[in-house]
């Protein structure tokens, strides 16, 4: 008896939960954008029981290929009841343009409820394989690897982020993924952003509903102007694709395939910082910052230390500029500052603080002034430069040795100005010269000129033979020509030795200019993989190609790492040898 009571109570509560929600008729389409020769699935679903007398829209400008098919589903999850009654159609557009599917209606509880109209964009016909159930075609249509850029025209030094998303439609499954080629960020300071797990989210791609996960995210800070490209990310993905067939029990049969996907190459064009209003002390800080300078003690004894702390905090390229230098009087001995960083990199950018801690030790008794310090930065939101200045500091040294200053007077000797023959200096020395002259005949110069032809003729013959031997040395001449060519292209890089950024930019430009001159193509905007293919097409051996690509990669990497002059010279010599080897093989 009690069991019947509880079952009746459960059914009553279930019915009450289902009927308590407001009835709505929702329209869902499989695609918002398609080609003229493609089809789409449209579904009208009501979320309440008891609905009847469904009336579909007229489907003007569309041809009904299949349907209607009706389905009903009901579920109870965590105490919540959900119900859905759906009517589905397969339709195909009759013409191009922006088409509208009108409202559908259904009656429930004596009331008629309507759906909202849906807009569909129809484009030119697309290429469709003979077999629409071809797994590769289905995978291509239902999986997309996309690189999302937060901003394509940032300022130099302004942080942006790139996010790699994998969009997957609901009718296929992904079983395994592996990154085969990571993207390259040439021309950017970059920092990977940690992703906690890979939660599946819902979103739209090209107007269609997809599931997606964020595979990788990175913060990018452009370090130069011009067109900077982000090479594609490439992945191998194992996919379960429906074959369009069903087994004995009506379950859809799927086929697992492995397919490579690649994101599109992205181009970012950073803007130069404006010259108007640029402060003289600006050193590359871009963002929104605070600046402060503090002194730990302003009253102390001789040989007692005090600390000056210089702090820049806020949000921006904190790791890419130097802090202002504090100048102190010579009587205050200043030591090299200690650098401290508390910086975090997130999807919203770089934030935190960077500080320099100076230790100063006075030597003499007295009162000394530490001049004010100013810090300038560029705010990309306001598109203006801003300068923050601190007040002067005074250090009062109460005990210690007195600073003795000597006052000396001196008489400056003035030059005597002579006017005519009135005043002249007393001459203390005399110079005498002989008035007797020697004849050219039988002089030393006479005999030297007489013997000069006898000496010059054998020397000329020897030089001519050496030149003939040199001209016949084809390999040697080619090697010397290659060395001269290498010196020509690398001369600008050699001038920049010691200046890290300028050196590696000149080195990379020299290698690209060499290929441009030799091959007659522009290589600055193509990837290293394409350069490799071009050189292989010219029958250059793999060792030389690998050395050339290594020099290019070293130039990209070394701009953002500490480097010594010795290492720069080694890179220059390596680039020289690579150009020589290439020139011998062209």
Coordinates of C-alpha atoms in Angstrom, one line a residue:
X1 CA 0.0 0.0 0.0
X2 CA 2.8 2.3 1.0
X3 CA 4.7 1.4 -2.2
X4 CA 1.7 2.5 -4.4
X5 CA 1.5 5.8 -2.4
X6 CA 5.2 6.6 -3.0
X7 CA 4.9 5.7 -6.7
X8 CA 1.9 8.0 -7.1
X9 CA 3.7 10.7 -5.2
X10 CA 6.7 10.4 -7.4
X11 CA 4.6 10.6 -10.6
X12 CA 2.7 13.6 -9.3
X13 CA 6.0 15.4 -8.5
X14 CA 7.4 14.5 -11.9
X15 CA 4.3 15.8 -13.6
X16 CA 4.3 18.9 -11.5
X17 CA 8.0 19.6 -12.3
X18 CA 7.4 19.2 -16.0
X19 CA 4.3 21.3 -16.1
X20 CA 5.7 24.0 -13.9
X21 CA 8.1 25.3 -16.5
X22 CA 7.0 27.7 -19.1
X23 CA 6.4 26.2 -22.6
X24 CA 8.7 27.4 -25.4
X25 CA 9.1 26.4 -29.0
X26 CA 12.8 26.6 -30.0
X27 CA 14.3 26.4 -33.5
X28 CA 17.8 24.9 -34.0
X29 CA 19.7 24.6 -37.3
X30 CA 22.8 22.6 -38.1
X31 CA 24.3 25.4 -40.2
X32 CA 23.7 29.2 -40.4
X33 CA 25.9 29.5 -43.5
X34 CA 26.1 26.9 -46.3
X35 CA 26.5 26.6 -50.1
X36 CA 23.7 26.5 -52.6
X37 CA 24.2 22.8 -53.2
X38 CA 24.3 21.8 -49.5
X39 CA 21.6 20.7 -47.0
X40 CA 20.8 21.6 -43.5
X41 CA 18.9 20.1 -40.6
X42 CA 16.3 22.2 -38.8
X43 CA 14.7 21.1 -35.6
X44 CA 11.7 22.6 -33.7
X45 CA 11.5 21.4 -30.1
X46 CA 9.0 22.1 -27.3
X47 CA 9.9 21.7 -23.7
X48 CA 6.5 20.8 -22.2
X49 CA 4.3 17.8 -22.4
X50 CA 0.8 17.9 -23.9
X51 CA 1.7 19.9 -27.0
X52 CA -0.2 19.1 -30.2
X53 CA -1.1 20.3 -33.7
X54 CA 2.4 21.3 -34.8
X55 CA 2.4 23.6 -37.8
X56 CA 5.8 24.0 -39.6
X57 CA 6.8 27.2 -41.5
X58 CA 6.2 27.4 -45.2
X59 CA 9.9 26.9 -46.0
X60 CA 9.8 29.6 -48.8
X61 CA 13.0 29.5 -50.9
X62 CA 13.8 26.0 -49.5
X63 CA 13.1 22.5 -50.7
X64 CA 12.1 19.9 -48.1
X65 CA 14.4 16.9 -48.7
X66 CA 13.5 14.8 -45.7
X67 CA 11.1 14.8 -42.7
X68 CA 9.3 15.5 -40.7
X69 CA 10.7 13.1 -38.1
X70 CA 9.4 13.2 -34.6
X71 CA 11.2 12.3 -31.3
X72 CA 10.4 12.6 -27.6
X73 CA 12.9 12.5 -24.7
X74 CA 12.6 12.9 -21.0
X75 CA 15.2 12.8 -18.2
X76 CA 15.6 13.2 -14.5
X77 CA 19.1 14.5 -13.4
X78 CA 19.9 15.6 -9.8
X79 CA 16.3 16.2 -9.0
X80 CA 15.6 18.2 -12.2
X81 CA 13.2 17.0 -14.9
X82 CA 13.7 17.8 -18.5
X83 CA 11.3 17.1 -21.4
X84 CA 11.7 17.6 -25.2
X85 CA 9.4 16.9 -28.1
X86 CA 11.1 17.6 -31.4
X87 CA 10.1 17.8 -35.1
X88 CA 13.0 17.7 -37.6
X89 CA 13.4 18.4 -41.4
X90 CA 16.2 18.2 -43.9
X91 CA 16.0 21.2 -46.3
X92 CA 18.1 22.6 -49.2
X93 CA 18.1 26.2 -50.3
X94 CA 16.8 27.1 -53.8
X95 CA 18.7 30.4 -54.3
X96 CA 21.6 32.4 -52.9
X97 CA 21.4 35.3 -50.5
X98 CA 20.2 35.9 -46.9
X99 CA 17.1 33.7 -46.5
X100 CA 14.6 33.6 -43.6
X101 CA 12.9 30.5 -42.3
X102 CA 9.6 31.7 -40.8
X103 CA 7.9 30.8 -37.5
X104 CA 6.5 27.4 -36.6
X105 CA 3.6 27.0 -34.1
X106 CA 2.2 24.4 -31.7
X107 CA -0.8 24.3 -29.4
X108 CA -0.5 23.5 -25.7
X109 CA -3.1 24.1 -22.9
X110 CA -5.4 25.9 -25.3
X111 CA -2.7 28.4 -26.3
X112 CA -0.7 28.6 -29.4
X113 CA 3.1 29.3 -29.0
X114 CA 5.4 30.2 -31.9
X115 CA 9.1 29.9 -32.6
X116 CA 11.4 32.8 -33.7
X117 CA 12.4 33.2 -37.3
X118 CA 15.9 32.1 -38.3
X119 CA 18.2 33.7 -40.9
X120 CA 20.3 31.5 -43.2
X121 CA 23.1 32.8 -45.4
X122 CA 23.4 30.9 -48.7
X123 CA 26.7 31.2 -50.7
X124 CA 28.0 29.9 -54.0
X125 CA 27.9 26.1 -54.5
X126 CA 30.8 24.3 -52.8
X127 CA 32.7 21.2 -53.9
X128 CA 31.1 18.1 -52.6
X129 CA 32.6 14.6 -53.1
X130 CA 30.7 11.9 -54.9
X131 CA 30.3 10.1 -51.6
X132 CA 28.9 12.4 -49.0
X133 CA 29.7 9.8 -46.4
X134 CA 33.5 9.8 -47.2
X135 CA 35.1 9.9 -43.7
X136 CA 37.8 12.4 -44.8
X137 CA 35.2 14.8 -46.1
X138 CA 33.1 14.5 -43.0
X139 CA 36.2 15.1 -40.8
X140 CA 37.1 18.2 -42.9
X141 CA 33.6 19.6 -42.5
X142 CA 33.2 18.9 -38.8
X143 CA 36.7 19.6 -37.2
X144 CA 38.5 22.9 -37.3
X145 CA 41.8 24.0 -35.7
X146 CA 41.6 27.8 -35.2
X147 CA 44.1 30.4 -34.0
X148 CA 42.2 33.3 -32.3
X149 CA 44.2 36.6 -32.0
X150 CA 43.0 39.2 -29.4
X151 CA 44.4 42.1 -31.5
X152 CA 45.9 42.3 -35.0
X153 CA 47.2 45.9 -34.8
X154 CA 48.9 46.4 -31.4
X155 CA 51.6 48.9 -30.6
X156 CA 55.2 47.7 -30.3
X157 CA 55.6 46.5 -26.7
X158 CA 51.8 46.0 -26.2
X159 CA 50.8 42.5 -25.1
X160 CA 48.2 40.5 -27.0
X161 CA 47.4 36.8 -26.8
X162 CA 46.9 33.9 -29.2
X163 CA 44.6 31.0 -28.4
X164 CA 44.4 27.8 -30.3
X165 CA 41.0 26.1 -30.3
X166 CA 39.9 22.8 -31.6
X167 CA 36.2 23.0 -32.7
X168 CA 34.4 19.6 -33.0
X169 CA 30.8 19.1 -34.2
X170 CA 28.4 17.1 -32.1
X171 CA 28.0 14.1 -34.5
X172 CA 31.7 12.9 -34.4
X173 CA 34.1 11.9 -31.6
X174 CA 37.8 12.7 -31.0
X175 CA 39.8 9.8 -29.5
X176 CA 43.4 11.1 -29.6
X177 CA 45.3 14.3 -30.4
X178 CA 49.0 15.1 -30.8
X179 CA 50.8 18.3 -31.8
X180 CA 53.2 17.6 -34.7
X181 CA 54.4 21.1 -35.2
X182 CA 54.3 23.9 -32.6
X183 CA 53.7 27.5 -33.8
X184 CA 56.7 29.9 -34.1
X185 CA 56.5 33.4 -32.7
X186 CA 59.3 35.2 -34.7
X187 CA 59.5 38.9 -33.8
X188 CA 57.7 38.5 -30.5
X189 CA 58.6 38.1 -26.9
X190 CA 56.3 35.3 -25.8
X191 CA 55.2 33.4 -22.7
X192 CA 53.0 30.3 -22.5
X193 CA 49.9 30.7 -20.4
X194 CA 49.1 27.7 -18.2
X195 CA 45.7 26.0 -18.9
X196 CA 44.2 24.0 -16.1
X197 CA 42.8 20.9 -17.8
X198 CA 40.9 21.0 -21.1
X199 CA 37.2 21.7 -20.2
X200 CA 34.8 21.2 -23.1
X201 CA 32.9 24.4 -23.9
X202 CA 30.1 25.3 -26.4
X203 CA 30.6 28.0 -29.0
X204 CA 30.0 29.0 -32.5
X205 CA 32.3 28.8 -35.5
X206 CA 31.2 30.3 -38.8
X207 CA 27.7 30.7 -37.3
X208 CA 27.3 27.0 -36.4
X209 CA 27.2 25.3 -32.9
X210 CA 30.4 23.4 -32.0
X211 CA 32.0 21.9 -28.9
X212 CA 35.6 23.2 -28.5
X213 CA 38.6 23.0 -26.2
X214 CA 41.5 25.4 -25.8
X215 CA 44.7 23.5 -26.6
X216 CA 47.3 26.2 -26.1
X217 CA 47.5 29.9 -25.1
X218 CA 50.4 32.3 -25.2
X219 CA 51.0 36.0 -24.5
X220 CA 52.8 37.8 -27.3
X221 CA 54.6 41.1 -27.1
X222 CA 55.8 42.4 -30.5
X223 CA 59.4 43.7 -30.4
X224 CA 59.4 45.4 -33.9
X225 CA 57.2 46.8 -36.6
X226 CA 56.3 45.3 -39.9
X227 CA 54.2 42.3 -40.9
X228 CA 54.9 39.6 -38.3
X229 CA 53.5 36.1 -39.1
X230 CA 52.6 33.3 -36.7
X231 CA 53.2 30.0 -38.4
X232 CA 50.4 27.4 -38.2
X233 CA 50.0 24.8 -35.4
X234 CA 49.7 21.3 -36.9
X235 CA 48.1 18.3 -35.2
X236 CA 47.3 14.6 -35.9
X237 CA 43.8 13.7 -34.7
X238 CA 42.2 10.3 -34.5
X239 CA 38.4 10.8 -35.2
X240 CA 35.4 8.5 -35.0
X241 CA 33.3 9.4 -38.1
X242 CA 29.8 8.1 -38.8
X243 CA 29.7 6.0 -41.9
X244 CA 26.0 6.5 -42.6
X245 CA 25.3 2.8 -41.8
X246 CA 23.8 1.1 -38.8
X247 CA 24.3 -2.2 -37.1
X248 CA 21.6 -4.9 -36.4
X249 CA 20.4 -3.0 -33.3
X250 CA 20.2 0.3 -35.2
X251 CA 23.3 1.8 -33.7
X252 CA 25.3 4.1 -36.0
X253 CA 28.6 2.5 -37.2
X254 CA 31.6 4.8 -37.0
X255 CA 35.0 4.5 -38.5
X256 CA 38.2 5.7 -36.9
X257 CA 40.6 7.7 -39.1
X258 CA 43.8 9.7 -38.5
X259 CA 44.0 13.1 -40.2
X260 CA 46.3 16.1 -40.0
X261 CA 44.8 19.5 -39.3
X262 CA 46.5 22.9 -39.3
X263 CA 45.5 26.3 -38.2
X264 CA 45.6 29.2 -40.6
X265 CA 48.7 31.4 -40.7
X266 CA 48.1 34.7 -38.8
X267 CA 49.6 38.0 -39.7
X268 CA 50.0 40.8 -37.1
X269 CA 51.1 44.3 -38.0
X270 CA 52.4 46.2 -34.9
X271 CA 52.2 50.0 -34.9
X272 CA 55.2 52.2 -34.1
X273 CA 55.0 54.2 -30.9
X274 CA 54.2 57.8 -31.8
X275 CA 57.1 60.3 -31.9
X276 CA 54.9 63.2 -30.8
X277 CA 55.2 63.9 -27.1
X278 CA 57.9 61.2 -26.6
X279 CA 59.9 62.0 -23.5
X280 CA 63.7 61.9 -23.6
X281 CA 63.9 59.4 -20.8
X282 CA 61.4 56.9 -22.4
X283 CA 63.0 53.4 -22.5
X284 CA 60.3 51.2 -24.0
X285 CA 57.8 50.8 -21.2
X286 CA 54.3 50.1 -22.6
X287 CA 51.3 49.6 -20.4
X288 CA 49.6 51.2 -17.3
X289 CA 52.2 51.6 -14.5
X290 CA 52.8 53.2 -11.1
X291 CA 56.3 54.4 -10.1
X292 CA 57.8 55.0 -6.7
X293 CA 61.2 55.7 -5.1
X294 CA 61.7 55.3 -1.3
X295 CA 64.6 55.8 1.0
X296 CA 64.9 53.5 4.0
X297 CA 66.9 56.0 6.3
X298 CA 67.6 59.7 5.7
X299 CA 69.5 60.3 9.0
X300 CA 72.6 58.1 9.6
X301 CA 76.3 58.0 10.4
X302 CA 79.3 57.7 8.2
X303 CA 79.8 54.1 6.9
X304 CA 76.2 53.3 7.9
X305 CA 74.1 52.0 5.0
X306 CA 70.8 53.1 3.6
X307 CA 68.7 51.6 0.8
X308 CA 67.0 53.3 -2.1
X309 CA 64.2 51.3 -3.6
X310 CA 63.0 52.0 -7.2
X311 CA 59.7 50.2 -8.0
X312 CA 57.6 50.0 -11.2
X313 CA 54.3 48.2 -10.8
X314 CA 51.2 47.7 -12.8
X315 CA 50.3 45.9 -16.1
X316 CA 52.4 45.9 -19.2
X317 CA 55.7 44.7 -20.6
X318 CA 57.4 44.7 -17.2
X319 CA 60.2 42.3 -18.3
X320 CA 61.2 44.3 -21.4
X321 CA 62.6 47.6 -20.2
X322 CA 65.1 48.9 -17.7
X323 CA 64.3 50.9 -14.6
X324 CA 65.5 54.5 -14.2
X325 CA 68.9 54.9 -12.7
X326 CA 69.3 56.8 -9.4
X327 CA 72.1 59.4 -9.4
X328 CA 73.8 60.1 -6.0
X329 CA 76.5 62.6 -5.0
X330 CA 80.1 61.3 -5.0
X331 CA 80.2 61.5 -1.2
X332 CA 77.5 58.8 -1.1
X333 CA 79.1 55.5 -2.3
X334 CA 76.5 53.7 -4.4
X335 CA 76.6 49.9 -5.1
X336 CA 75.1 47.9 -8.0
X337 CA 71.3 47.5 -7.6
X338 CA 69.7 44.2 -6.7
X339 CA 66.9 43.3 -9.1
X340 CA 63.7 41.8 -7.8
X341 CA 60.7 40.7 -9.9
X342 CA 57.2 39.7 -8.9
X343 CA 55.5 39.2 -12.2
X344 CA 52.7 36.9 -13.3
X345 CA 51.6 36.1 -16.9
X346 CA 47.9 35.5 -17.5
X347 CA 45.4 35.7 -20.3
X348 CA 44.9 39.3 -19.4
X349 CA 48.6 40.2 -19.8
X350 CA 51.7 40.7 -17.7
X351 CA 51.1 42.2 -14.3
X352 CA 53.1 42.6 -11.0
X353 CA 56.1 44.7 -10.0
X354 CA 59.8 45.1 -10.8
X355 CA 62.2 46.8 -8.4
X356 CA 65.9 47.8 -8.0
X357 CA 67.4 48.1 -4.5
X358 CA 70.4 50.4 -4.2
X359 CA 72.7 50.4 -1.1
X360 CA 74.4 53.7 -0.4
X361 CA 77.1 54.3 2.2
X362 CA 78.1 57.9 3.2
X363 CA 81.8 58.7 3.7
X364 CA 81.7 62.2 5.2
X365 CA 79.6 64.2 7.6
X366 CA 77.2 66.6 5.9
X367 CA 73.8 66.9 4.2
X368 CA 73.5 65.5 0.7
X369 CA 70.8 65.7 -2.0
X370 CA 69.6 62.8 -4.0
X371 CA 68.0 64.3 -7.1
X372 CA 64.4 63.4 -8.2
X373 CA 63.9 60.4 -10.5
X374 CA 61.4 60.3 -13.4
X375 CA 59.8 57.4 -15.2
X376 CA 58.0 57.6 -18.6
X377 CA 55.8 55.0 -20.2
X378 CA 53.3 54.8 -23.1
X379 CA 49.7 53.9 -22.3
X380 CA 48.2 52.1 -25.4
X381 CA 44.6 52.6 -24.2
X382 CA 45.0 56.4 -24.0
X383 CA 47.6 56.4 -26.8
X384 CA 49.6 58.9 -24.8
X385 CA 53.0 59.1 -23.1
X386 CA 52.9 59.7 -19.3
X387 CA 55.7 60.7 -17.0
X388 CA 55.9 60.2 -13.2
X389 CA 58.5 62.1 -11.2
X390 CA 59.5 61.7 -7.5
X391 CA 60.6 64.4 -5.0
X392 CA 64.2 65.1 -4.1
X393 CA 65.7 63.2 -1.1
X394 CA 68.1 64.5 1.5
X395 CA 70.5 62.4 3.5
X396 CA 71.7 63.9 6.8
X397 CA 75.0 62.4 7.9
X398 CA 75.5 63.4 11.6
X399 CA 78.8 61.7 12.5
X400 CA 81.9 61.1 10.4
X401 CA 85.0 62.8 9.0
X402 CA 84.7 66.4 7.8
X403 CA 84.9 66.9 4.1
X404 CA 87.9 69.3 3.5
X405 CA 87.8 71.5 0.5
X406 CA 90.9 73.4 -0.6
X407 CA 90.6 76.8 -2.1
X408 CA 93.6 77.7 -4.3
X409 CA 94.2 80.7 -6.4
X410 CA 96.3 80.7 -9.5
X411 CA 97.6 83.3 -12.0
X412 CA 96.8 82.4 -15.5
X413 CA 99.5 83.3 -18.0
X414 CA 98.3 85.4 -20.8
X415 CA 99.7 85.4 -24.3
X416 CA 101.5 88.5 -25.5
X417 CA 99.8 90.0 -28.5
X418 CA 102.3 91.4 -31.0
X419 CA 101.5 94.4 -33.0
X420 CA 103.9 95.1 -35.9
X421 CA 107.5 95.2 -34.6
X422 CA 106.8 96.8 -31.2
X423 CA 107.0 93.7 -29.1
X424 CA 108.4 90.2 -29.8
X425 CA 109.5 87.2 -27.8
X426 CA 113.2 86.9 -27.1
X427 CA 114.6 84.3 -29.4
X428 CA 116.6 81.7 -27.5
X429 CA 117.6 79.3 -30.3
X430 CA 119.0 79.7 -33.8
X431 CA 118.6 77.4 -36.8
X432 CA 121.3 77.4 -39.4
X433 CA 121.1 75.8 -42.8
X434 CA 123.8 75.2 -45.4
X435 CA 123.7 77.3 -48.6
X436 CA 125.7 74.7 -50.6
X437 CA 123.5 72.4 -52.8
X438 CA 124.3 69.0 -54.2
X439 CA 124.0 67.9 -57.9
X440 CA 121.5 65.1 -58.9
X441 CA 124.1 63.3 -61.0
X442 CA 125.9 60.6 -59.1
X443 CA 123.7 61.2 -56.1
X444 CA 122.1 58.4 -54.1
X445 CA 118.7 59.0 -55.8
X446 CA 120.4 58.9 -59.2
X447 CA 121.7 55.3 -58.6
X448 CA 118.5 54.2 -57.0
X449 CA 116.5 55.2 -60.1
X450 CA 119.1 53.7 -62.4
X451 CA 118.8 50.2 -60.7
X452 CA 115.0 50.4 -60.3
X453 CA 114.1 48.9 -63.7
X454 CA 116.5 46.0 -63.2
X455 CA 114.7 45.2 -59.9
X456 CA 111.1 45.9 -61.1
X457 CA 111.2 43.6 -64.2
X458 CA 111.8 40.3 -62.3
X459 CA 109.3 41.3 -59.7
X460 CA 106.7 42.0 -62.4
X461 CA 107.3 38.6 -64.1
X462 CA 106.9 36.9 -60.7
X463 CA 103.6 38.7 -60.0
X464 CA 102.3 37.9 -63.5
X465 CA 103.0 34.2 -63.0
X466 CA 101.3 34.2 -59.6
X467 CA 98.2 35.9 -61.1
X468 CA 98.1 33.3 -63.9
X469 CA 98.3 30.5 -61.4
X470 CA 95.6 32.2 -59.3
X471 CA 93.3 32.7 -62.3
X472 CA 93.7 29.0 -63.3
X473 CA 92.8 27.9 -59.7
X474 CA 89.0 27.7 -60.3
X475 CA 88.1 26.3 -56.9
X476 CA 90.3 28.8 -55.1
X477 CA 88.8 31.7 -57.1
X478 CA 85.3 30.5 -56.3
X479 CA 86.2 30.2 -52.6
X480 CA 87.7 33.7 -52.5
X481 CA 84.7 35.1 -54.3
X482 CA 82.4 33.4 -51.8
X483 CA 84.4 34.9 -48.9
X484 CA 84.2 38.4 -50.4
X485 CA 80.4 37.9 -50.9
X486 CA 80.0 36.7 -47.3
X487 CA 82.0 39.7 -46.0
X488 CA 79.9 42.0 -48.2
X489 CA 76.5 40.8 -46.8
X490 CA 77.7 40.4 -43.2
X491 CA 79.5 43.8 -43.0
X492 CA 76.5 45.5 -41.4
X493 CA 76.2 42.7 -38.8
X494 CA 79.9 43.0 -38.0
X495 CA 79.4 46.8 -37.4
X496 CA 76.7 46.0 -34.8
X497 CA 78.8 43.5 -32.7
X498 CA 78.1 44.2 -29.1
X499 CA 74.6 45.5 -29.7
X500 CA 72.5 42.3 -29.3
X501 CA 69.2 43.3 -30.9
X502 CA 70.7 45.3 -33.8
X503 CA 73.3 42.6 -34.5
X504 CA 70.9 39.7 -34.8
X505 CA 68.4 41.8 -36.9
X506 CA 71.3 42.6 -39.3
X507 CA 72.5 39.0 -39.3
X508 CA 69.0 37.7 -40.2
X509 CA 68.6 40.4 -42.8
X510 CA 72.0 39.5 -44.4
X511 CA 71.0 35.9 -44.8
X512 CA 67.6 36.8 -46.4
X513 CA 69.3 39.4 -48.7
X514 CA 71.9 36.8 -49.8
X515 CA 69.1 34.4 -50.8
X516 CA 67.2 37.2 -52.5
X517 CA 70.2 38.2 -54.5
X518 CA 71.1 34.6 -55.5
X519 CA 67.7 33.2 -56.1
X520 CA 65.8 36.3 -57.2
X521 CA 63.0 35.7 -54.6
X522 CA 61.8 37.5 -51.5
X523 CA 62.5 35.2 -48.5
X524 CA 61.8 37.5 -45.6
X525 CA 58.0 36.7 -45.6
X526 CA 58.3 32.9 -46.1
X527 CA 58.8 30.2 -43.5
X528 CA 61.9 28.2 -42.8
X529 CA 60.3 25.1 -44.2
X530 CA 59.8 26.8 -47.6
X531 CA 63.4 28.0 -47.6
X532 CA 64.5 24.4 -47.0
X533 CA 62.4 23.2 -50.0
X534 CA 63.8 26.0 -52.2
X535 CA 67.4 25.1 -51.3
X536 CA 66.8 21.4 -51.9
X537 CA 65.4 22.3 -55.3
X538 CA 68.8 24.0 -56.0
X539 CA 70.6 20.7 -55.1
X540 CA 72.1 22.1 -51.9
X541 CA 73.2 19.3 -49.6
X542 CA 71.2 18.7 -46.4
X543 CA 74.1 19.6 -44.0
X544 CA 74.5 23.1 -45.5
X545 CA 70.7 23.6 -45.4
X546 CA 70.5 22.6 -41.8
X547 CA 73.4 24.9 -40.9
X548 CA 71.6 27.8 -42.7
X549 CA 68.3 27.2 -40.8
X550 CA 70.2 26.8 -37.5
X551 CA 71.7 30.3 -37.9
X552 CA 68.2 31.8 -38.6
X553 CA 66.7 30.0 -35.6
X554 CA 69.7 31.1 -33.4
X555 CA 69.1 34.7 -34.4
X556 CA 65.4 34.5 -33.4
X557 CA 66.2 32.8 -30.0
X558 CA 69.3 34.9 -29.1
X559 CA 67.3 38.2 -29.2
X560 CA 65.5 37.3 -26.0
X561 CA 68.3 35.6 -24.1
X562 CA 71.5 36.9 -22.5
X563 CA 74.4 36.7 -25.0
X564 CA 78.1 37.6 -24.9
X565 CA 80.2 39.3 -27.6
X566 CA 82.2 36.1 -28.0
X567 CA 79.0 34.2 -28.8
X568 CA 78.0 36.9 -31.3
X569 CA 81.4 36.6 -33.0
X570 CA 80.9 32.8 -33.2
X571 CA 77.5 33.3 -34.8
X572 CA 79.0 35.8 -37.3
X573 CA 81.7 33.3 -38.3
X574 CA 79.1 30.5 -38.6
X575 CA 77.0 32.6 -40.9
X576 CA 80.0 33.5 -43.0
X577 CA 80.9 29.8 -43.5
X578 CA 77.3 29.0 -44.4
X579 CA 77.2 31.6 -47.1
X580 CA 80.5 30.3 -48.5
X581 CA 79.2 26.8 -48.6
X582 CA 76.0 27.9 -50.3
X583 CA 77.8 30.0 -52.9
X584 CA 80.0 27.0 -53.8
X585 CA 77.0 24.9 -54.5
X586 CA 74.9 27.4 -56.5

